[in-house]
């Protein structure tokens, strides 16, 4: 959403230079860092460049070491376990405990990287996976299976030894070697000293999580140019979960940070002294790691992880489009005839995941949609995606993943990160976002109506190419040696598959009296989700969101509640804005304002609508209001910086860009606006040069469009998948 406007604005900024030279957490998410923020008054902002960190000692890791660390001590958590039994019990089954070479999936990827690239560049991995090796210089050398540091994971002394965390990523934290004073029972002073050392304020910040759950690739990691890596932080920053309510007017959604979802309070049954009111923050760090639980043969953690995933994303069969273009909204009871070709529209909605679903390494993720069409007797008529579990490459399966390709435009599917050249598409779903995928059905002659259509979303931790790579590595002599030296973890353990969501409808003659087995979402939400997903379609199809949203508004009005009406009106305003119909967008925003007074989405959507038609001077004030109400949302600062720069307000643009760079230090739009603004303000040449150099390092590479085109031309299905909303054919089974 933001990139479309930002790229438009950066073109105009060239003219500027010529013209003027899970469960809510116990508290709200921590605010963005304030130390680097510019003055609140743009007119008083100092003229200098805000630059990302560079030339660190452990590069490409962004980790800073303070004091003399010893890797074997870092790896040893036995002193902690002696007292903190409940924390230790939860941690033992976590992905953090198996983040190092002791994990056969990670080991397969990092061993290949170290063999194909070099040891020194693997410090990029070490800053977040192998801290016990990194602090001793172990990542620069051969790593033996018997080395206890290689089995350490992300232990107690790592997170609790961090005194400062930065949101840049690639392990951007400062790790101190200051000893942990052991407490003495009954001695308040020693207990206080222990807490002061072990409970750093950094532990209560999202920056701590961002330091490793945000990553970037560049020449230092063996890549030809800068690319964004895994990044769960940015989607969260831009979401309602982080307190940013500017991009959409949503239902009431509680704010929650990383800890709120992944470290909920759990009972402490072992007498852990860290417990408060009998509970501790869970150190199980539940997420999507069902495979790891299976590898560890831990049915309890597997069950909890599956429960964590189930229902996090919803699925709905939202519409049926007949051969004549007639739409049935929602799909239930859609008319159709034998021999007719119809299109089934499936809508997915990220309900409660605070980052994209699936998150993490999205190129290796494996979530997919299955669709079944059965006749009145239950016989399978057609399907899509049912072969994907076994093959991992079903062309009819819609997969929620991101695709990275190499120079040749061919997919890189086994985490060959140094070969990544271009992200071709990303079908993961942002927080509270919606996605639509369509399926073409050639209705057989003689089929027994009505038809029952079932759609489900399924998930496994990693794609089958990653699974096979891990399995082969696990069977090698090195893999066997690691299993013998540490935990016996078999990378050939079959991956569990979790059903995240399922829905059904009946269509065709005789369907009127048939009802789904389970009740679904309210009708207005079903229609709204479909319309919201269609707003993300290419411009040629975006108008198809209109009928769904208009119908959703009628259903919302029937509820008698103000909020559903306001939610749909905001989406109608967004649709009009994206189509350049600014007056219509403003009209919808005027109508919804009394329903949701003072909602920050209203000024933001006004500013976006005006920016779409290049009325940047008028767009800047409402965008400024919105950005101030979402200070941790980099996308809001991008929109404001571009609007001000395009309106020839170089000083205001510089100020907004610097505010955004506080929370997104390597954003290419913000760095470009900063450089243009500094040049326009006749800043010292050194500052201007440094700003341009910073932008050059992260700007999208010129080769990316050509590489994407190769994928479309040479890789089956690539061109289809590059369209945000596309049609998969249903395979006939009779």
XYZ file of C-alpha atoms in Angstrom:
734
model
C 0.000 0.000 0.000
C 2.593 2.570 0.977
C 5.075 1.690 -1.748
C 2.646 2.649 -4.509
C 2.318 6.194 -3.221
C 5.923 6.449 -2.139
C 7.347 5.552 -5.517
C 5.011 8.011 -7.214
C 6.188 10.723 -4.877
C 9.879 10.032 -5.289
C 9.522 10.693 -9.008
C 8.059 14.077 -8.187
C 10.811 14.756 -5.704
C 13.236 14.948 -8.615
C 11.273 18.012 -9.694
C 11.650 19.420 -6.201
C 15.430 19.599 -6.579
C 15.104 21.453 -9.862
C 12.528 23.821 -8.413
C 14.306 24.716 -5.190
C 17.972 23.266 -6.033
C -2.419 -13.436 20.759
C -3.691 -12.442 24.338
C -3.002 -8.772 25.095
C 0.202 -8.047 26.936
C 0.114 -6.547 30.381
C 0.947 -3.127 28.960
C 0.819 -1.202 25.746
C 3.595 -1.713 23.204
C 6.723 0.221 23.997
C 7.087 3.486 22.089
C 9.655 3.873 19.339
C 13.159 4.900 20.399
C 13.350 8.574 21.277
C 17.075 9.146 21.393
C 17.465 9.617 17.649
C 14.201 11.467 17.031
C 14.490 14.993 15.626
C 12.996 18.044 17.277
C 9.194 18.239 17.203
C 9.278 21.491 15.229
C 10.298 20.913 11.586
C 11.401 24.527 11.215
C 14.026 24.031 13.922
C 15.348 20.683 12.707
C 19.106 20.542 12.330
C 20.388 19.969 8.819
C 22.218 16.653 8.973
C 21.781 13.099 7.724
C 20.341 10.276 9.819
C 22.278 7.191 8.769
C 22.053 3.467 9.518
C 24.888 1.888 11.450
C 27.780 0.505 9.443
C 31.336 -0.829 9.759
C 30.705 -2.772 12.945
C 33.375 -5.163 14.215
C 31.271 -8.303 13.809
C 29.721 -7.348 10.460
C 27.687 -8.576 8.714
C 26.177 -9.168 12.156
C 25.079 -5.900 13.759
C 25.997 -7.222 17.202
C 28.170 -5.167 19.552
C 30.121 -6.896 22.331
C 30.887 -5.108 25.569
C 33.586 -6.686 27.708
C 35.270 -10.070 27.388
C 32.828 -12.893 26.612
C 33.476 -16.618 26.830
C 31.396 -18.785 24.556
C 31.241 -21.814 26.832
C 29.951 -19.667 29.682
C 27.362 -18.166 27.330
C 26.218 -21.677 26.452
C 25.843 -22.795 30.074
C 22.435 -22.115 31.597
C 22.662 -24.607 34.450
C 23.016 -21.928 37.139
C 19.806 -20.312 35.915
C 17.883 -23.588 35.740
C 18.666 -24.346 39.371
C 16.313 -21.603 40.542
C 14.112 -20.803 37.541
C 12.654 -24.254 37.034
C 9.410 -23.149 35.389
C 11.161 -20.853 32.940
C 13.678 -23.570 32.099
C 10.979 -26.201 31.577
C 9.171 -24.034 29.040
C 12.389 -22.940 27.348
C 13.648 -26.497 26.759
C 10.945 -27.094 24.166
C 11.252 -23.742 22.414
C 12.636 -22.806 19.014
C 15.083 -20.509 20.828
C 16.608 -23.504 22.599
C 17.198 -25.165 19.218
C 18.277 -22.172 17.167
C 21.890 -23.241 16.600
C 23.709 -26.087 14.870
C 21.730 -28.400 17.166
C 18.742 -27.784 14.853
C 19.031 -29.975 11.722
C 16.976 -27.552 9.613
C 19.133 -24.537 10.425
C 22.324 -26.600 10.254
C 21.586 -27.724 6.690
C 21.217 -24.119 5.553
C 24.155 -22.615 7.433
C 26.543 -25.459 6.580
C 25.746 -25.041 2.886
C 26.212 -21.263 3.164
C 29.587 -21.653 4.886
C 30.729 -24.147 2.234
C 29.523 -22.141 -0.776
C 30.303 -18.609 0.463
C 32.718 -18.446 3.414
C 32.915 -18.706 7.170
C 33.320 -15.000 7.897
C 30.083 -14.003 6.186
C 28.209 -16.598 8.246
C 28.530 -14.226 11.194
C 25.368 -12.782 9.668
C 23.697 -15.973 10.919
C 25.699 -16.111 14.135
C 24.405 -12.830 15.533
C 20.993 -14.388 16.025
C 21.544 -18.156 15.964
C 25.022 -18.848 17.323
C 25.942 -16.199 19.864
C 28.076 -18.577 21.915
C 30.218 -19.206 18.833
C 30.169 -15.605 17.647
C 31.628 -14.096 20.827
C 34.710 -16.362 20.620
C 35.275 -15.933 16.907
C 33.987 -19.455 16.358
C 31.946 -18.539 13.291
C 35.198 -17.782 11.445
C 36.403 -21.371 11.879
C 35.301 -24.928 11.244
C 32.629 -25.999 13.728
C 32.846 -29.493 15.154
C 29.817 -31.508 16.292
C 31.449 -31.971 19.708
C 31.651 -28.208 20.343
C 29.136 -27.475 23.105
C 28.810 -23.898 21.882
C 27.234 -25.198 18.674
C 24.403 -26.732 20.714
C 23.647 -23.684 22.865
C 20.685 -22.098 21.092
C 19.669 -18.651 22.255
C 20.233 -19.218 25.947
C 19.547 -17.335 29.162
C 22.795 -15.374 29.059
C 22.051 -14.053 25.592
C 18.706 -12.317 26.016
C 19.326 -11.459 29.659
C 22.802 -10.189 28.809
C 21.560 -7.621 26.305
C 21.787 -4.108 27.689
C 20.591 -2.305 24.573
C 18.627 -3.396 21.510
C 18.230 -1.546 18.231
C 15.513 -2.111 15.667
C 17.870 -2.320 12.697
C 18.026 -6.137 12.560
C 20.729 -8.736 11.824
C 21.426 -9.092 15.548
C 21.413 -5.373 16.350
C 21.979 -5.463 20.097
C 24.728 -4.757 22.605
C 25.727 -7.757 24.704
C 27.504 -7.063 27.956
C 29.895 -9.457 29.693
C 29.102 -8.057 33.131
C 28.726 -11.022 35.538
C 25.342 -12.085 36.892
C 25.502 -11.723 40.697
C 23.848 -14.755 42.269
C 21.133 -13.947 44.812
C 21.114 -15.212 48.375
C 17.809 -16.330 49.806
C 16.627 -13.883 52.439
C 19.064 -11.172 51.341
C 17.031 -8.389 49.676
C 20.145 -6.533 48.535
C 21.592 -9.521 46.658
C 18.200 -10.302 45.138
C 17.834 -6.708 43.965
C 21.327 -6.792 42.435
C 20.494 -10.007 40.595
C 17.248 -8.569 39.237
C 18.972 -5.390 38.138
C 21.504 -7.378 36.129
C 19.218 -10.093 34.748
C 16.159 -7.961 34.004
C 17.527 -5.259 31.733
C 14.980 -2.683 30.510
C 15.813 -3.920 26.988
C 13.886 -7.110 27.771
C 10.654 -5.139 27.851
C 11.042 -3.593 24.409
C 9.965 -4.770 20.987
C 13.395 -3.641 19.795
C 14.860 -6.734 21.461
C 12.717 -8.985 19.274
C 13.234 -6.775 16.219
C 17.003 -7.051 16.548
C 16.770 -10.618 15.244
C 13.300 -10.856 13.718
C 14.224 -8.229 11.149
C 16.985 -8.981 8.645
C 18.524 -7.592 5.495
C 20.902 -8.937 2.875
C 23.669 -7.090 1.055
C 27.207 -7.536 -0.237
C 28.328 -8.401 3.288
C 26.061 -11.452 3.305
C 27.229 -12.612 -0.114
C 24.449 -10.954 -2.105
C 24.794 -8.790 -5.189
C 22.667 -5.998 -3.732
C 20.483 -5.012 -0.801
C 17.338 -7.054 -0.176
C 14.932 -7.154 2.728
C 15.142 -10.473 4.546
C 12.762 -11.916 7.081
C 10.961 -9.060 8.801
C 8.188 -9.562 11.325
C 8.773 -6.136 12.860
C 7.678 -3.898 9.984
C 4.220 -5.452 9.493
C 3.665 -5.216 13.241
C 4.777 -1.558 13.353
C 2.223 -0.740 10.673
C -0.601 -2.658 12.353
C -3.362 -2.005 14.823
C -1.603 -4.415 17.203
C 1.217 -1.866 17.551
C -1.269 0.963 18.029
C -1.227 2.218 14.434
C -4.822 2.735 13.382
C -4.154 4.939 10.381
C -4.310 2.505 7.454
C -7.847 1.246 8.012
C -10.796 1.699 10.277
C -11.067 -1.766 11.761
C -13.142 -3.526 14.350
C -11.964 -3.038 17.914
C -8.701 -4.975 18.162
C -6.600 -4.949 21.352
C -3.019 -3.790 21.118
C -0.391 -6.410 21.832
C 3.337 -6.608 21.385
C 5.595 -9.590 20.713
C 5.471 -10.686 24.345
C 1.686 -10.428 24.447
C 1.376 -13.188 21.845
C 4.513 -15.234 22.294
C 5.175 -14.883 26.044
C 1.754 -15.023 27.722
C 1.541 -15.486 31.467
C 1.419 -19.164 32.460
C 1.211 -20.993 35.772
C 4.468 -21.585 37.625
C 4.014 -24.973 39.283
C 7.662 -25.543 40.193
C 8.083 -22.630 42.580
C 9.971 -20.344 40.211
C 11.057 -17.243 42.196
C 10.373 -15.068 39.138
C 6.646 -15.814 39.415
C 4.200 -13.028 40.181
C 0.803 -14.094 41.473
C 1.810 -17.652 40.663
C 2.590 -16.964 37.009
C 5.616 -16.365 34.794
C 6.043 -15.123 31.259
C 6.125 -18.231 29.080
C 9.524 -18.987 27.597
C 8.075 -21.565 25.193
C 7.818 -18.839 22.508
C 4.997 -20.607 20.672
C 4.733 -19.814 16.967
C 4.513 -22.025 13.904
C 7.177 -24.588 14.838
C 5.108 -27.760 14.677
C 7.919 -29.563 12.861
C 10.421 -28.884 15.628
C 7.978 -30.273 18.189
C 7.622 -33.411 16.074
C 11.394 -33.734 15.645
C 11.754 -33.464 19.420
C 8.963 -36.027 19.930
C 7.071 -33.594 22.157
C 3.306 -34.137 21.722
C 2.445 -31.556 24.384
C 4.271 -28.707 22.637
C 2.941 -29.915 19.281
C -0.640 -29.746 20.549
C -0.103 -26.277 22.013
C 1.503 -25.036 18.801
C -1.347 -26.374 16.702
C -3.876 -24.706 18.987
C -1.904 -21.473 18.646
C -2.208 -21.653 14.842
C -5.823 -22.766 14.570
C -8.189 -19.917 13.781
C -5.434 -17.342 13.427
C -6.499 -16.864 9.797
C -10.063 -17.255 8.543
C -11.236 -18.563 5.183
C -14.517 -17.990 3.362
C -16.082 -18.843 0.018
C -17.195 -15.306 -0.566
C -18.593 -15.151 -4.092
C -19.594 -17.123 -7.147
C -19.225 -15.449 -10.543
C -21.368 -16.962 -13.286
C -20.509 -17.314 -16.955
C -22.525 -14.151 -17.679
C -20.639 -12.171 -15.034
C -23.456 -12.315 -12.484
C -22.166 -12.319 -8.916
C -23.690 -14.097 -5.970
C -22.524 -12.334 -2.802
C -21.896 -14.193 -0.571
C -21.619 -17.503 -2.380
C -24.337 -19.483 -0.571
C -27.101 -20.693 -2.874
C -25.491 -19.375 -6.048
C -27.436 -20.318 -9.201
C -25.605 -22.411 -11.771
C -26.292 -24.979 -14.440
C -24.639 -28.180 -15.582
C -21.997 -27.434 -18.193
C -21.534 -23.838 -17.006
C -18.143 -22.417 -16.090
C -18.207 -20.494 -12.819
C -15.522 -18.866 -10.717
C -15.405 -19.389 -6.947
C -13.833 -16.557 -4.950
C -12.130 -17.541 -1.693
C -11.283 -14.822 0.825
C -8.601 -15.217 3.497
C -8.278 -12.844 6.456
C -5.422 -12.570 8.932
C -7.482 -12.349 12.105
C -5.002 -12.262 14.958
C -1.387 -12.633 13.776
C 0.553 -9.445 14.532
C 2.859 -9.912 11.547
C 2.399 -11.514 8.162
C 0.997 -15.026 8.005
C 3.013 -17.084 7.652
C 5.861 -15.035 9.056
C 9.583 -15.443 9.526
C 11.397 -16.890 6.506
C 8.479 -16.497 4.123
C 10.350 -18.025 1.186
C 10.552 -21.303 3.117
C 7.038 -21.218 4.571
C 4.358 -23.662 3.495
C 0.717 -22.730 3.943
C -1.770 -23.487 1.209
C -5.453 -23.517 0.294
C -7.344 -26.688 -0.563
C -10.730 -26.608 -2.301
C -13.101 -29.549 -2.766
C -16.320 -29.599 -4.786
C -18.596 -32.542 -3.947
C -21.940 -33.478 -5.410
C -25.178 -34.078 -3.528
C -24.070 -37.650 -2.779
C -20.673 -36.649 -1.410
C -18.656 -37.754 -4.445
C -15.640 -35.619 -5.294
C -16.306 -33.629 -8.476
C -13.293 -31.309 -8.594
C -10.480 -30.118 -6.352
C -7.455 -27.887 -6.068
C -4.475 -28.233 -3.772
C -5.148 -31.751 -2.494
C -1.866 -33.065 -3.909
C 0.283 -30.377 -2.311
C 0.793 -32.127 1.029
C 2.450 -35.051 -0.744
C 4.211 -33.288 -3.612
C 4.942 -29.821 -2.235
C 4.444 -28.455 -5.737
C 0.768 -28.741 -6.678
C 0.178 -26.109 -9.400
C -3.483 -25.806 -8.394
C -2.610 -24.973 -4.781
C -2.656 -21.324 -3.763
C 0.334 -20.977 -1.468
C 0.883 -18.304 1.139
C 4.588 -17.662 0.631
C 7.099 -15.242 -0.856
C 9.156 -16.306 -3.855
C 12.824 -15.384 -4.173
C 14.680 -16.061 -7.417
C 18.281 -15.985 -8.612
C 19.912 -14.168 -11.520
C 18.317 -16.625 -13.929
C 14.808 -15.940 -12.654
C 14.564 -19.484 -11.245
C 13.228 -20.021 -7.712
C 15.681 -20.596 -4.871
C 13.761 -22.916 -2.585
C 16.331 -24.286 -0.112
C 17.347 -21.089 1.707
C 20.226 -20.272 -0.672
C 20.064 -16.711 0.624
C 23.266 -15.492 -1.037
C 21.723 -16.351 -4.426
C 18.607 -14.251 -3.864
C 18.314 -11.491 -6.464
C 14.647 -10.495 -6.565
C 11.448 -11.018 -4.588
C 8.956 -11.905 -7.320
C 5.729 -12.018 -5.310
C 4.558 -12.204 -1.723
C 1.264 -13.964 -0.990
C 1.592 -13.882 2.792
C -1.132 -11.861 4.525
C -0.367 -8.743 6.610
C -1.927 -8.186 10.042
C -5.712 -7.819 9.708
C -5.231 -7.926 5.940
C -7.313 -9.851 3.407
C -6.460 -11.797 0.274
C -8.637 -13.219 -2.497
C -7.857 -16.204 -4.704
C -10.229 -17.568 -7.329
C -10.946 -21.036 -8.719
C -12.435 -21.904 -12.094
C -14.985 -24.739 -12.115
C -16.199 -26.429 -15.303
C -19.469 -27.822 -13.960
C -19.908 -31.352 -15.366
C -22.967 -32.285 -17.358
C -25.122 -34.683 -15.354
C -23.690 -33.700 -11.968
C -25.961 -34.304 -8.970
C -26.879 -30.904 -7.515
C -26.555 -29.185 -5.103
C -22.794 -28.921 -4.834
C -20.964 -28.681 -1.545
C -17.830 -26.523 -1.769
C -15.257 -26.861 1.010
C -12.211 -24.619 1.393
C -9.514 -25.004 4.001
C -6.178 -23.421 4.872
C -3.408 -25.810 5.921
C 0.036 -25.123 7.336
C 3.331 -26.861 7.906
C 6.486 -25.224 9.155
C 8.684 -25.566 6.067
C 8.306 -26.317 2.380
C 9.232 -29.773 1.115
C 12.451 -28.598 -0.613
C 13.662 -27.342 2.779
C 12.500 -30.578 4.394
C 14.420 -32.711 1.893
C 17.583 -30.616 2.314
C 17.400 -30.993 6.099
C 16.734 -34.714 5.819
C 19.718 -35.313 3.542
C 21.986 -33.292 5.827
C 20.705 -35.184 8.848
C 21.600 -38.526 7.216
C 25.160 -37.409 6.436
C 28.125 -38.381 8.613
C 28.241 -34.827 9.962
C 24.540 -34.935 10.718
C 24.908 -38.235 12.560
C 27.812 -36.805 14.560
C 25.736 -33.835 15.687
C 22.897 -36.141 16.720
C 25.334 -38.249 18.730
C 26.987 -35.254 20.397
C 23.842 -33.424 21.455
C 20.124 -33.953 21.107
C 19.108 -36.802 18.813
C 17.061 -34.710 16.405
C 16.174 -36.413 13.137
C 15.700 -33.975 10.249
C 13.808 -36.703 8.365
C 10.919 -36.626 10.853
C 7.729 -36.064 8.819
C 6.248 -32.600 9.134
C 2.870 -32.309 10.874
C 0.189 -30.481 8.898
C -2.242 -28.222 10.758
C -5.688 -27.203 9.563
C -5.784 -23.493 10.325
C -9.305 -22.818 9.058
C -12.120 -24.423 7.067
C -15.433 -23.310 5.589
C -18.149 -24.613 3.279
C -21.109 -23.461 1.182
C -23.792 -25.162 -0.891
C -24.396 -23.890 -4.423
C -26.552 -24.732 -7.433
C -30.128 -26.024 -7.703
C -31.464 -27.379 -4.417
C -28.945 -25.537 -2.266
C -31.417 -23.148 -0.647
C -32.256 -25.520 2.186
C -28.691 -26.619 2.879
C -26.722 -24.973 5.663
C -23.027 -25.229 6.573
C -22.212 -27.555 9.438
C -20.610 -24.714 11.389
C -21.800 -21.101 11.529
C -19.455 -18.624 9.887
C -18.762 -14.923 10.176
C -21.526 -12.306 9.985
C -22.590 -11.617 6.418
C -21.278 -8.064 6.461
C -17.829 -9.345 7.459
C -17.805 -11.966 4.706
C -18.609 -9.348 2.092
C -16.198 -6.845 3.609
C -13.314 -9.331 3.673
C -13.846 -10.104 -0.006
C -14.005 -6.420 -0.904
C -10.920 -5.641 1.166
C -9.008 -8.391 -0.610
C -10.097 -7.143 -4.039
C -8.782 -3.644 -3.271
C -5.369 -5.301 -3.463
C -5.991 -6.501 -7.033
C -4.419 -4.955 -10.093
C -6.080 -1.720 -11.194
C -7.880 -3.516 -14.039
C -9.830 -5.618 -11.524
C -9.946 -3.347 -8.499
C -13.463 -2.128 -9.281
C -14.704 -5.658 -8.468
C -14.324 -4.709 -4.811
C -17.208 -2.262 -5.181
C -20.202 -4.654 -5.334
C -18.969 -6.579 -2.291
C -18.391 -3.434 -0.239
C -21.736 -1.882 -1.203
C -23.482 -5.112 -0.196
C -21.415 -5.213 3.003
C -22.549 -1.692 3.855
C -26.201 -2.683 3.501
C -25.642 -5.656 5.817
C -23.686 -3.499 8.265
C -26.497 -0.952 8.393
C -28.909 -3.771 9.210
C -26.934 -4.543 12.370
C -27.847 -1.161 13.813
C -24.282 -0.735 15.051
C -22.093 2.221 14.135
C -18.759 0.437 13.997
C -19.477 -2.045 11.172
C -20.856 0.783 9.025
C -17.771 2.907 9.644
C -15.463 -0.019 8.844
C -17.086 -0.583 5.453
C -17.287 3.130 4.622
C -13.558 3.473 5.253
C -12.916 0.633 2.799
C -15.139 2.320 0.207
C -13.122 5.508 0.713
C -9.889 3.563 0.254
C -11.204 1.956 -2.933
C -12.200 5.327 -4.377
C -8.804 6.735 -3.398
C -6.884 3.929 -5.109
C -8.895 4.553 -8.265
C -8.160 8.282 -8.225
C -11.753 9.299 -7.401
C -10.762 11.756 -4.707
C -14.119 13.532 -4.332
C -15.917 10.229 -3.809
C -13.292 9.195 -1.246
C -13.773 12.456 0.638
C -17.529 11.947 0.584
C -17.258 8.557 2.238
C -14.879 9.936 4.857
C -17.299 12.766 5.618
C -20.100 10.241 6.106
C -18.150 7.991 8.433
C -16.643 10.765 10.574
C -19.694 11.026 12.908
C -19.657 7.227 13.327
C -16.007 7.105 14.419
C -15.150 10.598 15.641
C -11.453 11.422 15.916
C -10.331 8.126 14.372
C -6.773 8.509 12.980
C -7.620 6.610 9.782
C -9.761 9.512 8.604
C -6.954 12.075 8.178
C -4.621 9.413 6.804
C -7.107 8.296 4.163
C -7.771 11.928 3.252
C -4.052 12.487 2.790
C -3.628 9.310 0.772
C -6.536 10.201 -1.525
C -5.077 13.643 -2.193
C -1.612 12.175 -2.777
C -2.995 9.768 -5.357
C -3.970 12.732 -7.543
C -0.777 14.686 -6.771
C -2.403 17.295 -4.512
C 0.539 17.035 -2.160
C 0.294 20.456 -0.545
C -3.244 19.676 0.620
C -2.311 16.106 1.528
C 0.505 17.038 3.908
C -1.534 18.462 6.858
C -3.834 15.438 7.325
C -0.906 13.079 6.805
C 1.036 14.957 9.486
C -1.872 14.560 11.891
C -2.024 10.832 11.176
C 1.732 10.282 11.494
C 1.846 11.984 14.883
C -0.845 9.580 16.065
C 1.125 6.565 14.845
C 4.735 7.544 15.633
C 6.049 3.997 15.329
C 4.556 3.424 11.868
C 7.218 3.974 9.222
C 4.660 3.882 6.397
C 2.898 6.940 7.807
C 6.181 8.875 7.845
C 6.937 7.795 4.270
C 3.615 9.178 3.064
C 4.185 12.459 4.895
C 7.812 12.835 3.798
C 6.903 12.254 0.147
C 3.954 14.654 0.290
C 6.005 17.437 1.847
C 8.917 16.903 -0.502
C 6.649 16.904 -3.527
C 5.074 20.130 -2.266
C 8.540 21.763 -2.180
C 8.678 21.738 1.635
C 12.215 20.410 1.899
C 12.654 21.141 5.595
C 9.358 19.513 6.507
C 10.186 16.531 4.306
C 13.579 16.147 5.980
C 12.000 16.212 9.415
C 9.390 13.593 8.467
C 12.003 11.375 6.830
C 14.156 11.470 9.920
C 11.190 10.625 12.135
C 10.587 7.579 9.956
C 14.239 6.558 9.939
C 14.100 6.256 13.720
C 11.849 3.210 13.311
C 13.014 2.008 9.861
C 16.702 2.911 9.462
C 17.196 1.386 5.986
C 13.999 2.393 4.205
C 14.963 3.440 0.685
C 12.077 5.911 0.284
C 12.937 7.715 3.507
C 16.652 7.784 2.724
C 15.970 9.179 -0.757
C 13.677 11.911 0.572
C 16.341 12.764 3.145
C 19.063 13.080 0.494
C 16.893 15.191 -1.812
C 15.864 17.447 1.058
C 19.412 17.956 2.296
C 20.501 18.897 -1.213
C 17.600 21.316 -1.570
C 18.477 22.937 1.766
C 22.130 23.414 0.731
C 23.339 21.205 3.567
C 27.094 20.638 3.924
C 28.396 18.548 1.048
C 29.582 15.829 3.431
C 26.053 15.395 4.787
C 24.509 15.286 1.317
C 27.094 12.786 0.079
C 26.617 10.568 3.121
C 22.847 10.659 2.642
C 23.086 9.699 -1.026
C 25.559 6.935 -0.221
C 23.185 5.495 2.386
C 20.359 5.500 -0.165
C 22.514 3.940 -2.872
C 23.287 1.013 -0.582
C 19.627 0.086 -0.054
C 17.797 1.315 -3.155
C 16.019 -1.320 -5.268
C 18.547 -2.738 -7.719
C 18.028 -1.931 -11.397
C 18.243 -5.614 -12.267
C 15.169 -6.623 -10.233
C 12.509 -5.944 -12.926
C 14.521 -7.903 -15.489
C 14.923 -10.844 -13.130
C 11.187 -10.851 -12.406
C 10.488 -10.826 -16.136
C 12.712 -13.888 -16.556
C 10.654 -15.689 -13.931
C 7.413 -14.804 -15.728
C 8.837 -15.991 -19.035
C 10.674 -19.144 -17.997
C 9.061 -20.529 -14.828
C 5.660 -22.228 -15.146
C 3.043 -20.447 -13.048
C 5.248 -17.459 -12.198
C 3.375 -14.983 -14.404
C 0.067 -16.122 -12.928
C 1.288 -15.817 -9.345
C 2.612 -12.294 -9.926
C -0.983 -11.096 -10.237
C -2.315 -10.411 -6.720
C -5.737 -11.918 -7.532
C -5.645 -14.821 -9.985
C -7.618 -17.897 -10.993
C -6.514 -21.484 -10.370
C -8.287 -24.191 -12.373
C -10.081 -26.829 -10.346
C -8.967 -30.341 -11.350
C -11.879 -32.484 -12.470
C -12.172 -35.775 -10.600
C -15.099 -37.327 -12.472
